[in-house]
């Protein structure tokens, strides 16, 4: 089975590896690309075998697009690429994890429940500590008596602190206790997009009626209403209709109701009518508890001292905290090394996890906005004038190359765009930089201004 084609395959893979060397950093190359095990699948796909799911998700988020591009270039055709888990099957269950099943598991989109709620976010896997105790208790109360207690229920807090998690947990709990409850989860972007779609098809009333029929409406990241006047107008009516009929409204935002700029006052006022609960950054003990939960959920064993170390180094937010653990354990399993304190020190130090000021996506967005003279929120919005489109691409490029954010993360941050859009943008900017010195200066200036250069 592995005769003639595999010789050819090796040559191809070597080409892929050498073009990847030029694209990824030396450190990433040695840690992730070199130890990769690949083989051709019978159907012509490239199979990358990884030791476990964590490893797969790390590679998928960070390198899959680069690998895919290099692979397409080398082979001259759009071949499929698959990540296959090579987890040690449990004893006596040798065929439990067939490669096909495993790879499907990896690529499967997150499970959605009725109303679009994400199944993986529930109250049981939300770790409670002083930083989120109040928001958690209130969320549980709201889920227990939707519409009766706090309306709207407004969760506010910084990026990656668990707002989306709690908002989903509310919806999931409500459906668990009443499968007939009409619940709907919408990101502010999908609310906007569905509205735009409805406008273009002359179906605005229909769209609004559908939303108004809900018993529970969750709108995530309501700060993205900023600058979208028509959406605000329609949301205002939907809000009033639901509120007047005692239906539960749950909103999340990274800003306090009255501090959301670019949103009409009458809306901001209403956001504060019910209960506003904030989530703060978790303290050290909660961070360790979150890591422990995550390790348990992923069935990975991580020494206590490593968890304490990670928790001491990453104190910004829960998403980064989980990301660090994923990265460490994926690295250890891919390189067949033990996840020791020394290894954790080494890896987190090189990623700037320690000391160095980390430039966040928010800072980059603000810097780019300022440079291009855009209003806050415009980068994430739907609008697509030439200027906004260019600014957005530049922002994506800087986020990828100077903040090391993954393609999906950038897409999510900039208004829930698909990661392929981000990949495309980065290539466009890369190309324009090398073709046009003036454009290169512009990008470099913005980058320096933000403090990334
Ligand atoms: P936000 O919406 O505030 O930006 P998310 O809800 O998306 O943040 O949380 C980011 C990640 O951190 C998610 O994977 C979420 O499950 C996890 N997370 C946040 N807070 C907690 C917590 N208290 N316990 C467990 N996981 C958490
Ligand atoms: Mg969120």
Tab-separated table of C-alpha atoms and ligand atoms in Angstrom:
chain	number	residue	atom	x	y	z
A	1	UNK	CA	0.000	0.000	0.000
A	2	UNK	CA	2.842	2.367	0.693
A	3	UNK	CA	5.052	1.830	-2.324
A	4	UNK	CA	5.201	4.117	-5.308
A	5	UNK	CA	2.846	6.823	-4.038
A	6	UNK	CA	4.679	7.157	-0.767
A	7	UNK	CA	7.996	8.072	-2.418
A	8	UNK	CA	6.175	10.776	-4.232
A	9	UNK	CA	4.413	11.707	-1.039
A	10	UNK	CA	7.663	12.110	0.864
A	11	UNK	CA	8.995	14.498	-1.735
A	12	UNK	CA	5.796	16.480	-1.580
A	13	UNK	CA	5.770	16.610	2.186
A	14	UNK	CA	9.394	17.770	2.191
A	15	UNK	CA	8.398	20.614	-0.079
A	16	UNK	CA	5.566	21.474	2.256
A	17	UNK	CA	7.937	21.486	5.189
A	18	UNK	CA	10.417	23.760	3.493
A	19	UNK	CA	7.813	26.275	2.493
A	20	UNK	CA	6.406	26.206	5.997
A	21	UNK	CA	9.853	27.000	7.345
A	22	UNK	CA	9.578	30.354	5.634
A	23	UNK	CA	6.126	31.088	6.989
A	24	UNK	CA	6.225	30.121	10.640
A	25	UNK	CA	8.690	31.197	13.298
A	26	UNK	CA	11.726	29.018	14.010
A	27	UNK	CA	10.333	28.135	17.362
A	28	UNK	CA	6.981	27.069	15.963
A	29	UNK	CA	8.701	25.191	13.229
A	30	UNK	CA	10.753	23.112	15.619
A	31	UNK	CA	7.957	22.602	18.098
A	32	UNK	CA	5.093	21.811	15.781
A	33	UNK	CA	5.976	21.261	12.152
A	34	UNK	CA	9.077	19.114	12.460
A	35	UNK	CA	7.651	16.478	14.784
A	36	UNK	CA	4.524	16.139	12.663
A	37	UNK	CA	3.734	12.674	11.417
A	38	UNK	CA	2.062	12.548	8.054
A	39	UNK	CA	0.944	9.930	5.603
A	40	UNK	CA	-1.082	9.726	2.436
A	41	UNK	CA	-4.593	8.401	2.847
A	42	UNK	CA	-6.007	5.999	0.265
A	43	UNK	CA	-8.290	8.743	-1.022
A	44	UNK	CA	-5.343	11.034	-1.728
A	45	UNK	CA	-5.825	13.205	1.328
A	46	UNK	CA	-2.924	14.227	3.493
A	47	UNK	CA	-3.276	12.802	6.955
A	48	UNK	CA	-1.533	14.397	9.879
A	49	UNK	CA	-1.427	12.089	12.827
A	50	UNK	CA	-1.484	13.744	16.196
A	51	UNK	CA	-1.435	12.137	19.623
A	52	UNK	CA	-4.676	13.601	20.928
A	53	UNK	CA	-7.547	15.993	20.450
A	54	UNK	CA	-5.888	18.901	22.211
A	55	UNK	CA	-2.958	18.655	19.908
A	56	UNK	CA	-5.294	18.529	16.956
A	57	UNK	CA	-7.137	21.624	18.006
A	58	UNK	CA	-3.917	23.534	18.592
A	59	UNK	CA	-2.578	22.645	15.171
A	60	UNK	CA	-5.892	23.297	13.559
A	61	UNK	CA	-6.164	26.774	15.046
A	62	UNK	CA	-2.621	27.803	14.420
A	63	UNK	CA	-1.159	25.998	11.469
A	64	UNK	CA	-3.778	24.236	9.440
A	65	UNK	CA	-4.273	27.041	6.970
A	66	UNK	CA	-0.567	27.442	6.364
A	67	UNK	CA	-0.131	23.710	5.924
A	68	UNK	CA	-3.098	23.513	3.650
A	69	UNK	CA	-1.799	26.302	1.426
A	70	UNK	CA	1.673	24.796	1.237
A	71	UNK	CA	0.218	21.388	0.512
A	72	UNK	CA	-1.984	22.709	-2.282
A	73	UNK	CA	0.960	24.543	-3.794
A	74	UNK	CA	3.270	21.544	-3.594
A	75	UNK	CA	0.823	19.031	-4.970
A	76	UNK	CA	-0.672	21.388	-7.524
A	77	UNK	CA	-4.191	20.448	-6.604
A	78	UNK	CA	-6.633	21.068	-3.844
A	79	UNK	CA	-6.215	17.941	-1.852
A	80	UNK	CA	-7.993	17.397	1.377
A	81	UNK	CA	-6.154	17.472	4.586
A	82	UNK	CA	-7.148	15.629	7.713
A	83	UNK	CA	-6.036	15.636	11.283
A	84	UNK	CA	-6.219	12.189	12.764
A	85	UNK	CA	-6.003	11.422	16.453
A	86	UNK	CA	-3.737	8.644	17.440
A	87	UNK	CA	-4.907	8.363	21.012
A	88	UNK	CA	-3.822	5.260	22.870
A	89	UNK	CA	-6.949	3.177	22.766
A	90	UNK	CA	-8.174	1.822	26.056
A	91	UNK	CA	-7.109	-1.731	26.814
A	92	UNK	CA	-9.278	-4.354	25.197
A	93	UNK	CA	-10.814	-1.739	22.984
A	94	UNK	CA	-8.188	-1.593	20.340
A	95	UNK	CA	-10.323	-0.265	17.550
A	96	UNK	CA	-12.274	2.225	19.535
A	97	UNK	CA	-10.769	5.230	17.876
A	98	UNK	CA	-10.671	4.491	14.195
A	99	UNK	CA	-8.829	7.236	12.386
A	100	UNK	CA	-11.902	8.260	10.451
A	101	UNK	CA	-14.047	8.666	13.472
A	102	UNK	CA	-11.313	10.485	15.291
A	103	UNK	CA	-10.776	12.926	12.491
A	104	UNK	CA	-14.463	13.619	12.272
A	105	UNK	CA	-14.444	14.378	15.923
A	106	UNK	CA	-11.780	16.959	15.383
A	107	UNK	CA	-13.442	18.730	12.492
A	108	UNK	CA	-16.945	18.624	13.843
A	109	UNK	CA	-18.388	22.063	14.465
A	110	UNK	CA	-19.422	22.755	18.038
A	111	UNK	CA	-22.744	21.191	18.934
A	112	UNK	CA	-25.659	23.585	19.050
A	113	UNK	CA	-28.805	23.003	21.009
A	114	UNK	CA	-32.311	24.359	20.401
A	115	UNK	CA	-32.235	28.079	19.859
A	116	UNK	CA	-28.587	28.028	18.840
A	117	UNK	CA	-27.146	27.604	22.308
A	118	UNK	CA	-23.715	26.006	22.560
A	119	UNK	CA	-23.959	22.667	24.302
A	120	UNK	CA	-20.491	22.835	25.768
A	121	UNK	CA	-21.266	25.790	27.981
A	122	UNK	CA	-23.323	24.863	31.008
A	123	UNK	CA	-23.500	25.734	34.681
A	124	UNK	CA	-21.843	22.493	35.715
A	125	UNK	CA	-18.603	23.267	33.951
A	126	UNK	CA	-18.482	26.895	35.013
A	127	UNK	CA	-16.014	27.290	37.852
A	128	UNK	CA	-17.277	29.691	40.480
A	129	UNK	CA	-14.982	32.004	42.410
A	130	UNK	CA	-15.175	35.435	43.981
A	131	UNK	CA	-14.712	37.100	40.591
A	132	UNK	CA	-17.862	35.647	39.053
A	133	UNK	CA	-19.904	34.448	42.017
A	134	UNK	CA	-22.491	37.156	41.765
A	135	UNK	CA	-22.986	36.886	38.014
A	136	UNK	CA	-23.190	33.118	38.315
A	137	UNK	CA	-25.779	33.176	41.094
A	138	UNK	CA	-27.868	35.712	39.231
A	139	UNK	CA	-27.623	33.706	36.020
A	140	UNK	CA	-28.852	30.610	37.815
A	141	UNK	CA	-31.726	32.578	39.295
A	142	UNK	CA	-32.679	33.900	35.872
A	143	UNK	CA	-32.568	30.386	34.427
A	144	UNK	CA	-34.805	29.182	37.243
A	145	UNK	CA	-37.484	31.827	36.708
A	146	UNK	CA	-37.060	33.363	33.286
A	147	UNK	CA	-38.746	36.719	32.893
A	148	UNK	CA	-39.705	36.950	36.531
A	149	UNK	CA	-36.672	38.281	38.347
A	150	UNK	CA	-34.147	40.349	36.508
A	151	UNK	CA	-35.101	41.732	33.164
A	152	UNK	CA	-33.015	42.368	31.233
A	153	UNK	CA	-30.176	40.446	32.772
A	154	UNK	CA	-27.023	42.203	31.669
A	155	UNK	CA	-23.669	40.452	32.049
A	156	UNK	CA	-20.676	42.632	31.631
A	157	UNK	CA	-16.960	41.941	31.827
A	158	UNK	CA	-13.690	41.900	29.916
A	159	UNK	CA	-12.756	39.632	27.051
A	160	UNK	CA	-12.538	35.916	27.773
A	161	UNK	CA	-13.983	36.052	31.277
A	162	UNK	CA	-16.989	33.812	30.720
A	163	UNK	CA	-19.842	36.039	29.519
A	164	UNK	CA	-20.705	33.892	26.528
A	165	UNK	CA	-20.344	30.796	28.674
A	166	UNK	CA	-22.820	32.043	31.289
A	167	UNK	CA	-25.266	33.327	28.688
A	168	UNK	CA	-25.322	29.914	27.034
A	169	UNK	CA	-25.617	28.159	30.367
A	170	UNK	CA	-28.816	30.105	31.037
A	171	UNK	CA	-30.394	29.010	27.763
A	172	UNK	CA	-29.281	25.413	28.175
A	173	UNK	CA	-30.657	25.201	31.694
A	174	UNK	CA	-33.998	26.645	30.613
A	175	UNK	CA	-34.351	24.117	27.800
A	176	UNK	CA	-33.317	21.315	30.157
A	177	UNK	CA	-36.151	22.085	32.499
A	178	UNK	CA	-38.677	22.978	29.819
A	179	UNK	CA	-37.984	21.477	26.412
A	180	UNK	CA	-40.848	23.500	24.951
A	181	UNK	CA	-39.448	26.860	25.971
A	182	UNK	CA	-38.859	29.090	22.972
A	183	UNK	CA	-35.291	30.248	23.343
A	184	UNK	CA	-32.974	32.040	20.972
A	185	UNK	CA	-29.295	32.826	21.147
A	186	UNK	CA	-27.976	35.467	18.772
A	187	UNK	CA	-24.685	37.220	18.598
A	188	UNK	CA	-25.183	40.899	17.905
A	189	UNK	CA	-23.605	40.265	14.537
A	190	UNK	CA	-26.013	37.580	13.575
A	191	UNK	CA	-28.890	39.753	14.717
A	192	UNK	CA	-27.519	42.468	12.423
A	193	UNK	CA	-26.928	40.096	9.543
A	194	UNK	CA	-30.341	38.513	9.759
A	195	UNK	CA	-31.867	41.949	9.853
A	196	UNK	CA	-29.905	43.111	6.806
A	197	UNK	CA	-30.965	39.978	5.033
A	198	UNK	CA	-34.586	40.578	6.002
A	199	UNK	CA	-34.381	44.177	4.798
A	200	UNK	CA	-33.060	43.100	1.440
A	201	UNK	CA	-35.923	40.656	1.061
A	202	UNK	CA	-38.577	42.999	2.420
A	203	UNK	CA	-39.217	40.746	5.345
A	204	UNK	CA	-38.315	42.886	8.326
A	205	UNK	CA	-41.667	42.410	10.028
A	206	UNK	CA	-41.416	38.677	9.690
A	207	UNK	CA	-37.953	38.690	11.199
A	208	UNK	CA	-39.060	40.842	14.122
A	209	UNK	CA	-42.117	38.707	14.740
A	210	UNK	CA	-39.990	35.623	14.882
A	211	UNK	CA	-37.722	37.132	17.520
A	212	UNK	CA	-40.657	38.552	19.469
A	213	UNK	CA	-42.251	35.164	19.786
A	214	UNK	CA	-39.405	33.972	21.984
A	215	UNK	CA	-39.719	33.325	25.698
A	216	UNK	CA	-36.024	33.927	26.154
A	217	UNK	CA	-33.757	36.001	23.952
A	218	UNK	CA	-30.014	36.128	24.507
A	219	UNK	CA	-27.990	38.652	22.564
A	220	UNK	CA	-24.250	38.276	22.951
A	221	UNK	CA	-21.771	41.156	22.694
A	222	UNK	CA	-24.343	43.898	22.520
A	223	UNK	CA	-21.536	46.502	22.393
A	224	UNK	CA	-21.317	45.665	18.693
A	225	UNK	CA	-24.547	47.579	18.172
A	226	UNK	CA	-22.344	50.662	18.212
A	227	UNK	CA	-22.695	52.668	15.047
A	228	UNK	CA	-25.392	50.444	13.578
A	229	UNK	CA	-28.352	52.779	13.657
A	230	UNK	CA	-30.909	50.706	11.826
A	231	UNK	CA	-30.127	47.631	13.882
A	232	UNK	CA	-30.496	49.663	17.052
A	233	UNK	CA	-33.838	50.949	15.883
A	234	UNK	CA	-35.218	47.486	15.211
A	235	UNK	CA	-33.663	46.011	18.319
A	236	UNK	CA	-35.330	48.737	20.340
A	237	UNK	CA	-38.767	47.564	19.164
A	238	UNK	CA	-37.965	43.919	19.719
A	239	UNK	CA	-36.691	44.725	23.187
A	240	UNK	CA	-39.819	46.631	24.123
A	241	UNK	CA	-42.128	43.928	22.840
A	242	UNK	CA	-40.358	41.199	24.773
A	243	UNK	CA	-40.009	43.301	27.879
A	244	UNK	CA	-43.652	44.315	27.914
A	245	UNK	CA	-44.794	40.757	27.702
A	246	UNK	CA	-42.494	39.659	30.492
A	247	UNK	CA	-40.148	37.619	28.348
A	248	UNK	CA	-36.577	37.168	29.512
A	249	UNK	CA	-33.864	39.167	27.810
A	250	UNK	CA	-30.210	38.375	28.483
A	251	UNK	CA	-27.471	40.632	27.175
A	252	UNK	CA	-23.709	40.470	27.401
A	253	UNK	CA	-21.236	43.242	26.793
A	254	UNK	CA	-17.670	44.201	27.492
A	255	UNK	CA	-18.880	47.588	28.640
A	256	UNK	CA	-21.212	48.829	31.296
A	257	UNK	CA	-24.616	49.814	29.804
A	258	UNK	CA	-24.051	53.547	30.001
A	259	UNK	CA	-20.533	53.312	28.683
A	260	UNK	CA	-21.328	51.747	25.349
A	261	UNK	CA	-20.532	54.509	22.923
A	262	UNK	CA	-22.349	54.816	19.671
A	263	UNK	CA	-25.512	53.249	21.042
A	264	UNK	CA	-28.612	55.397	21.516
A	265	UNK	CA	-29.293	56.539	25.012
A	266	UNK	CA	-32.799	55.096	25.155
A	267	UNK	CA	-31.354	51.653	24.501
A	268	UNK	CA	-28.481	51.982	26.959
A	269	UNK	CA	-30.982	53.089	29.576
A	270	UNK	CA	-33.104	50.035	29.013
A	271	UNK	CA	-30.075	47.776	29.301
A	272	UNK	CA	-29.755	48.900	32.897
A	273	UNK	CA	-33.406	48.408	33.858
A	274	UNK	CA	-32.950	44.931	35.242
A	275	UNK	CA	-29.844	43.564	36.846
A	276	UNK	CA	-26.311	44.353	35.764
A	277	UNK	CA	-23.812	41.739	36.941
A	278	UNK	CA	-20.144	42.007	36.233
A	279	UNK	CA	-17.438	39.380	35.940
A	280	UNK	CA	-13.935	40.261	37.046
A	281	UNK	CA	-10.642	38.550	36.296
A	282	UNK	CA	-10.347	35.360	38.321
A	283	UNK	CA	-8.020	35.243	41.307
A	284	UNK	CA	-5.168	32.748	41.544
A	285	UNK	CA	-7.148	29.951	43.217
A	286	UNK	CA	-9.960	30.186	40.714
A	287	UNK	CA	-7.456	30.114	37.874
A	288	UNK	CA	-5.985	26.893	39.188
A	289	UNK	CA	-9.463	25.449	39.643
A	290	UNK	CA	-10.342	26.347	36.060
A	291	UNK	CA	-7.181	24.676	34.784
A	292	UNK	CA	-7.907	21.595	36.830
A	293	UNK	CA	-11.395	21.360	35.375
A	294	UNK	CA	-10.127	21.799	31.867
A	295	UNK	CA	-7.462	19.119	32.321
A	296	UNK	CA	-10.088	16.798	33.704
A	297	UNK	CA	-12.492	17.493	30.870
A	298	UNK	CA	-9.789	16.775	28.324
A	299	UNK	CA	-8.533	13.741	30.270
A	300	UNK	CA	-5.009	14.975	30.414
A	301	UNK	CA	-2.813	14.692	33.439
A	302	UNK	CA	-1.020	17.839	34.400
A	303	UNK	CA	1.179	18.028	37.499
A	304	UNK	CA	-0.091	20.416	40.166
A	305	UNK	CA	3.048	22.497	40.060
A	306	UNK	CA	2.580	23.058	36.345
A	307	UNK	CA	-0.990	24.205	36.893
A	308	UNK	CA	0.062	26.603	39.618
A	309	UNK	CA	2.797	27.922	37.393
A	310	UNK	CA	0.494	28.493	34.439
A	311	UNK	CA	-2.046	30.150	36.727
A	312	UNK	CA	0.644	32.436	38.092
A	313	UNK	CA	1.805	33.472	34.637
A	314	UNK	CA	-1.463	33.968	32.815
A	315	UNK	CA	-3.714	36.248	34.759
A	316	UNK	CA	-5.339	38.166	31.949
A	317	UNK	CA	-8.352	36.044	31.155
A	318	UNK	CA	-9.753	32.548	31.119
A	319	UNK	CA	-9.489	32.090	27.386
A	320	UNK	CA	-5.744	32.744	27.446
A	321	UNK	CA	-5.412	30.556	30.489
A	322	UNK	CA	-7.054	27.628	28.752
A	323	UNK	CA	-5.079	28.385	25.610
A	324	UNK	CA	-1.815	28.132	27.517
A	325	UNK	CA	-2.757	24.760	28.953
A	326	UNK	CA	-3.796	23.484	25.545
A	327	UNK	CA	-0.552	24.641	24.054
A	328	UNK	CA	1.599	23.066	26.769
A	329	UNK	CA	-0.072	19.721	26.749
A	330	UNK	CA	-0.308	19.601	22.973
A	331	UNK	CA	3.394	20.357	22.780
A	332	UNK	CA	4.279	17.717	25.318
A	333	UNK	CA	2.254	15.025	23.631
A	334	UNK	CA	3.407	15.840	20.131
A	335	UNK	CA	7.033	15.837	21.191
A	336	UNK	CA	6.554	12.856	23.460
A	337	UNK	CA	7.978	14.743	26.361
A	338	UNK	CA	6.671	15.035	29.862
A	339	UNK	CA	4.805	18.116	30.884
A	340	UNK	CA	7.198	19.282	33.549
A	341	UNK	CA	7.587	22.600	35.280
A	342	UNK	CA	10.773	23.242	33.314
A	343	UNK	CA	9.032	22.672	30.042
A	344	UNK	CA	6.187	24.971	31.055
A	345	UNK	CA	8.685	27.668	32.023
A	346	UNK	CA	10.493	27.362	28.759
A	347	UNK	CA	7.392	27.414	26.584
A	348	UNK	CA	5.577	30.202	28.351
A	349	UNK	CA	8.696	32.336	28.454
A	350	UNK	CA	9.209	32.168	24.712
A	351	UNK	CA	5.619	33.067	24.019
A	352	UNK	CA	5.898	36.278	25.976
A	353	UNK	CA	3.620	34.868	28.649
A	354	UNK	CA	5.821	36.390	31.253
A	355	UNK	CA	6.580	40.013	31.950
A	356	UNK	CA	6.538	41.416	28.447
A	357	UNK	CA	3.652	43.705	27.772
A	358	UNK	CA	1.209	41.834	25.662
A	359	UNK	CA	-0.489	43.806	22.937
A	360	UNK	CA	-4.086	42.732	22.807
A	361	UNK	CA	-6.433	42.604	19.860
A	362	UNK	CA	-8.390	45.442	21.421
A	363	UNK	CA	-5.314	47.696	21.346
A	364	UNK	CA	-4.682	46.848	17.737
A	365	UNK	CA	-8.272	47.555	16.756
A	366	UNK	CA	-8.154	50.886	18.563
A	367	UNK	CA	-4.858	51.826	16.916
A	368	UNK	CA	-6.053	50.905	13.447
A	369	UNK	CA	-9.345	52.725	13.980
A	370	UNK	CA	-7.504	55.838	15.011
A	371	UNK	CA	-5.112	55.688	12.108
A	372	UNK	CA	-7.810	55.178	9.508
A	373	UNK	CA	-10.193	57.595	11.205
A	374	UNK	CA	-12.904	55.029	11.803
A	375	UNK	CA	-15.440	54.951	14.565
A	376	UNK	CA	-15.146	52.339	17.290
A	377	UNK	CA	-16.884	49.161	16.247
A	378	UNK	CA	-16.581	49.863	12.549
A	379	UNK	CA	-13.899	47.250	12.018
A	380	UNK	CA	-16.148	44.576	13.405
A	381	UNK	CA	-19.248	45.819	11.662
A	382	UNK	CA	-20.682	44.580	8.418
A	383	UNK	CA	-20.033	47.759	6.477
A	384	UNK	CA	-17.654	47.461	3.615
A	385	UNK	CA	-16.496	50.708	2.135
A	386	UNK	CA	-13.087	50.553	0.563
A	387	UNK	CA	-11.504	52.329	3.494
A	388	UNK	CA	-13.094	50.120	6.129
A	389	UNK	CA	-12.235	46.995	4.170
A	390	UNK	CA	-8.605	48.022	3.888
A	391	UNK	CA	-8.358	48.976	7.546
A	392	UNK	CA	-9.885	45.658	8.509
A	393	UNK	CA	-7.348	43.744	6.457
A	394	UNK	CA	-4.497	45.675	7.996
A	395	UNK	CA	-5.889	44.991	11.463
A	396	UNK	CA	-6.107	41.286	10.686
A	397	UNK	CA	-2.556	41.247	9.436
A	398	UNK	CA	-1.189	42.979	12.521
A	399	UNK	CA	-3.201	40.749	14.838
A	400	UNK	CA	-1.837	37.681	13.157
A	401	UNK	CA	1.767	38.763	12.789
A	402	UNK	CA	2.347	40.892	15.840
A	403	UNK	CA	-0.059	39.540	18.417
A	404	UNK	CA	0.210	35.941	17.254
A	405	UNK	CA	-3.554	35.486	17.339
A	406	UNK	CA	-5.010	32.512	15.519
A	407	UNK	CA	-7.065	33.005	12.362
A	408	UNK	CA	-10.337	31.865	13.939
A	409	UNK	CA	-9.742	34.062	16.973
A	410	UNK	CA	-9.163	37.123	14.791
A	411	UNK	CA	-12.261	36.338	12.754
A	412	UNK	CA	-14.300	35.984	15.889
A	413	UNK	CA	-12.913	39.191	17.334
A	414	UNK	CA	-13.636	41.206	14.222
A	415	UNK	CA	-17.340	40.595	14.107
A	416	UNK	CA	-17.595	36.830	13.765
A	417	UNK	CA	-15.962	36.537	10.364
A	418	UNK	CA	-14.893	33.241	8.932
A	419	UNK	CA	-11.264	32.311	9.458
A	420	UNK	CA	-10.758	31.946	5.698
A	421	UNK	CA	-11.509	35.658	5.348
A	422	UNK	CA	-8.696	36.378	7.768
A	423	UNK	CA	-6.315	34.044	5.939
A	424	UNK	CA	-7.144	35.803	2.703
A	425	UNK	CA	-6.703	39.261	4.236
A	426	UNK	CA	-3.278	38.388	5.614
A	427	UNK	CA	-2.152	37.201	2.201
A	428	UNK	CA	-3.475	40.299	0.483
A	429	UNK	CA	-1.662	42.568	2.926
A	430	UNK	CA	1.506	40.506	2.673
A	431	UNK	CA	1.453	40.830	-1.086
A	432	UNK	CA	0.638	44.535	-1.109
A	433	UNK	CA	3.439	45.144	1.362
A	434	UNK	CA	5.966	43.613	-0.943
A	435	UNK	CA	4.567	45.250	-4.087
A	436	UNK	CA	3.971	48.749	-2.822
A	437	UNK	CA	6.530	50.532	-0.616
A	438	UNK	CA	4.020	53.213	0.355
A	439	UNK	CA	1.611	50.605	1.613
A	440	UNK	CA	4.437	48.922	3.499
A	441	UNK	CA	5.276	52.196	5.204
A	442	UNK	CA	1.671	52.652	6.143
A	443	UNK	CA	1.395	49.212	7.713
A	444	UNK	CA	4.702	49.611	9.493
A	445	UNK	CA	3.736	52.998	10.846
A	446	UNK	CA	0.446	51.709	12.186
A	447	UNK	CA	2.223	48.743	13.704
A	448	UNK	CA	4.770	50.956	15.439
A	449	UNK	CA	2.105	53.327	16.624
A	450	UNK	CA	0.283	50.524	18.338
A	451	UNK	CA	3.490	49.463	19.966
A	452	UNK	CA	3.819	46.135	18.181
A	453	UNK	CA	6.728	46.987	15.908
B	1	LIG	P1	-16.289	36.074	26.992
B	1	LIG	O1	-17.585	35.798	26.307
B	1	LIG	O2	-16.459	36.811	28.273
B	1	LIG	O3	-15.274	36.719	26.112
B	1	LIG	P2	-16.160	33.208	27.110
B	1	LIG	O4	-17.450	32.933	27.773
B	1	LIG	O5	-16.085	32.956	25.663
B	1	LIG	O6	-15.675	34.685	27.422
B	1	LIG	O7	-15.030	32.386	27.892
B	1	LIG	C1	-13.761	32.090	27.297
B	1	LIG	C2	-13.381	30.684	27.636
B	1	LIG	O8	-13.127	30.553	29.014
B	1	LIG	C3	-14.468	29.677	27.312
B	1	LIG	O9	-13.876	28.502	26.847
B	1	LIG	C4	-15.131	29.437	28.667
B	1	LIG	O10	-15.687	28.144	28.733
B	1	LIG	C5	-13.978	29.592	29.606
B	1	LIG	N1	-14.388	30.083	30.915
B	1	LIG	C6	-14.577	31.366	31.270
B	1	LIG	N2	-14.916	31.466	32.558
B	1	LIG	C7	-14.949	30.205	33.038
B	1	LIG	C8	-15.237	29.628	34.314
B	1	LIG	N3	-15.548	30.401	35.358
B	1	LIG	N4	-15.173	28.295	34.431
B	1	LIG	C9	-14.834	27.528	33.381
B	1	LIG	N5	-14.545	27.995	32.163
B	1	LIG	C10	-14.604	29.317	31.979
B	2	LIG	MG1	-18.078	36.214	24.336
